[in-house]
PDB file of C-alpha atoms in Angstrom:
ATOM      1  CA  LEU A   1       0.000   0.000   0.000  1.00 50.00           C
ATOM      2  CA  GLY A   2       3.003   2.226  -0.475  1.00 53.00           C
ATOM      3  CA  GLU A   3       1.275   4.142  -3.281  1.00 55.00           C
ATOM      4  CA  LEU A   4      -0.911   5.823  -0.651  1.00 52.00           C
ATOM      5  CA  ALA A   5       2.173   7.311   0.991  1.00 51.00           C
ATOM      6  CA  ARG A   6       3.807   8.250  -2.332  1.00 53.00           C
ATOM      7  CA  GLN A   7       0.848  10.226  -3.652  1.00 60.00           C
ATOM      8  CA  PRO A   8       0.030  13.340  -1.631  1.00 59.00           C
ATOM      9  CA  MET A   9      -3.690  13.890  -1.847  1.00 65.00           C
ATOM     10  CA  SER A  10      -5.666  17.076  -1.757  1.00 69.00           C
ATOM     11  CA  VAL A  11      -9.281  16.004  -2.129  1.00 72.00           C
ATOM     12  CA  CYS A  12     -12.072  18.406  -1.252  1.00 64.00           C
ATOM     13  CA  LYS A  13     -15.805  17.946  -1.870  1.00 67.00           C
ATOM     14  CA  ASP A  14     -16.387  21.709  -1.635  1.00 69.00           C
ATOM     15  CA  ASP A  15     -14.312  22.759  -4.622  1.00 74.00           C
ATOM     16  CA  GLU A  16     -14.941  22.827  -8.362  1.00 81.00           C
ATOM     17  CA  THR A  17     -12.789  19.774  -9.100  1.00 87.00           C
ATOM     18  CA  PHE A  18     -14.509  16.479  -9.849  1.00 88.00           C
ATOM     19  CA  ASP A  19     -12.399  13.959  -7.858  1.00 88.00           C
ATOM     20  CA  VAL A  20     -12.609  10.306  -8.922  1.00 91.00           C
ATOM     21  CA  LEU A  21     -10.952   7.363  -7.170  1.00 91.00           C
ATOM     22  CA  LEU A  22      -9.843   4.351  -9.217  1.00 93.00           C
ATOM     23  CA  LEU A  23      -9.136   1.143  -7.343  1.00 92.00           C
ATOM     24  CA  GLY A  24      -8.108  -2.100  -8.927  1.00 89.00           C
ATOM     25  CA  GLY A  25      -5.322  -4.237 -10.252  1.00 91.00           C
ATOM     26  CA  SER A  26      -3.343  -4.372 -13.481  1.00 90.00           C
ATOM     27  CA  ALA A  27      -6.302  -3.414 -15.675  1.00 90.00           C
ATOM     28  CA  VAL A  28      -6.338   0.155 -14.353  1.00 92.00           C
ATOM     29  CA  SER A  29      -2.705   0.590 -13.303  1.00 91.00           C
ATOM     30  CA  ASP A  30      -0.496   3.102 -15.100  1.00 89.00           C
ATOM     31  CA  ASP A  31       1.999   0.283 -15.682  1.00 90.00           C
ATOM     32  CA  PHE A  32      -0.204  -1.240 -18.385  1.00 90.00           C
ATOM     33  CA  GLY A  33      -2.014   1.680 -19.970  1.00 90.00           C
ATOM     34  CA  ASN A  34      -3.469   5.106 -19.535  1.00 94.00           C
ATOM     35  CA  VAL A  35      -6.988   4.409 -18.282  1.00 94.00           C
ATOM     36  CA  ALA A  36      -6.788   7.144 -15.642  1.00 94.00           C
ATOM     37  CA  SER A  37      -5.719   9.909 -18.022  1.00 95.00           C
ATOM     38  CA  GLN A  38      -8.300   8.875 -20.638  1.00 96.00           C
ATOM     39  CA  LEU A  39     -11.027   8.815 -17.993  1.00 95.00           C
ATOM     40  CA  GLU A  40      -9.912  12.183 -16.643  1.00 94.00           C
ATOM     41  CA  ASP A  41     -10.042  13.749 -20.123  1.00 95.00           C
ATOM     42  CA  ARG A  42     -13.430  12.274 -20.986  1.00 96.00           C
ATOM     43  CA  LEU A  43     -15.019  13.203 -17.658  1.00 94.00           C
ATOM     44  CA  ALA A  44     -13.716  16.768 -17.927  1.00 93.00           C
ATOM     45  CA  GLU A  45     -15.206  17.015 -21.400  1.00 94.00           C
ATOM     46  CA  ALA A  46     -18.536  15.442 -20.384  1.00 94.00           C
ATOM     47  CA  THR A  47     -18.973  17.466 -17.187  1.00 90.00           C
ATOM     48  CA  SER A  48     -17.255  20.715 -18.205  1.00 90.00           C
ATOM     49  CA  ARG A  49     -15.508  20.605 -14.824  1.00 89.00           C
ATOM     50  CA  SER A  50     -11.920  20.361 -13.745  1.00 91.00           C
ATOM     51  CA  THR A  51     -11.368  16.640 -13.152  1.00 92.00           C
ATOM     52  CA  LYS A  52      -8.757  14.708 -11.176  1.00 90.00           C
ATOM     53  CA  VAL A  53      -8.564  10.922 -11.259  1.00 92.00           C
ATOM     54  CA  TRP A  54      -6.735   9.429  -8.291  1.00 90.00           C
ATOM     55  CA  ASN A  55      -5.465   6.100  -9.615  1.00 91.00           C
ATOM     56  CA  MET A  56      -4.601   3.610  -6.874  1.00 90.00           C
ATOM     57  CA  GLY A  57      -4.578   0.608  -9.216  1.00 90.00           C
ATOM     58  CA  GLN A  58      -1.495  -1.581  -8.894  1.00 90.00           C
ATOM     59  CA  PRO A  59      -0.447  -4.747 -10.731  1.00 92.00           C
ATOM     60  CA  GLY A  60      -1.267  -7.870  -8.755  1.00 91.00           C
ATOM     61  CA  HIS A  61      -3.658  -6.153  -6.362  1.00 91.00           C
ATOM     62  CA  THR A  62      -6.931  -7.817  -5.526  1.00 92.00           C
ATOM     63  CA  THR A  63     -10.350  -6.689  -4.365  1.00 93.00           C
ATOM     64  CA  ARG A  64      -9.112  -7.113  -0.789  1.00 94.00           C
ATOM     65  CA  ASP A  65      -6.216  -4.735  -1.492  1.00 91.00           C
ATOM     66  CA  SER A  66      -8.683  -2.188  -2.901  1.00 91.00           C
ATOM     67  CA  PHE A  67     -10.859  -2.549   0.200  1.00 92.00           C
ATOM     68  CA  ILE A  68      -7.871  -1.890   2.474  1.00 91.00           C
ATOM     69  CA  LYS A  69      -6.844   1.132   0.395  1.00 88.00           C
ATOM     70  CA  TYR A  70     -10.372   2.518   0.567  1.00 90.00           C
ATOM     71  CA  GLN A  71     -10.441   2.070   4.351  1.00 89.00           C
ATOM     72  CA  ASN A  72      -7.148   3.963   4.621  1.00 86.00           C
ATOM     73  CA  LEU A  73      -8.594   6.831   2.591  1.00 85.00           C
ATOM     74  CA  HIS A  74     -11.514   7.338   4.988  1.00 79.00           C
ATOM     75  CA  GLU A  75     -10.712  11.015   5.573  1.00 81.00           C
ATOM     76  CA  HIS A  76     -11.013  11.792   1.843  1.00 81.00           C
ATOM     77  CA  ARG A  77     -14.368  12.198   0.108  1.00 82.00           C
ATOM     78  CA  PHE A  78     -14.395  11.538  -3.607  1.00 85.00           C
ATOM     79  CA  ASP A  79     -17.160  12.538  -5.989  1.00 83.00           C
TER      80      ASP A  79
END
């Protein structure tokens, strides 16, 4: 879960930015593609809002890993 410590997060529900959290394994990780940046671009276009995708996907991670990550992000509120 080191990616949580490596990525400083500034997530605020009361601002104009549309904050999206991606959890998952290899399919969404930056190591195997650009899902996060494509999603960020398309959401910004569709919503006409500033958009930030927080990608916590990591190769080899399971649903349990995603659950643990989500628990550790309890103080952040994503859109």
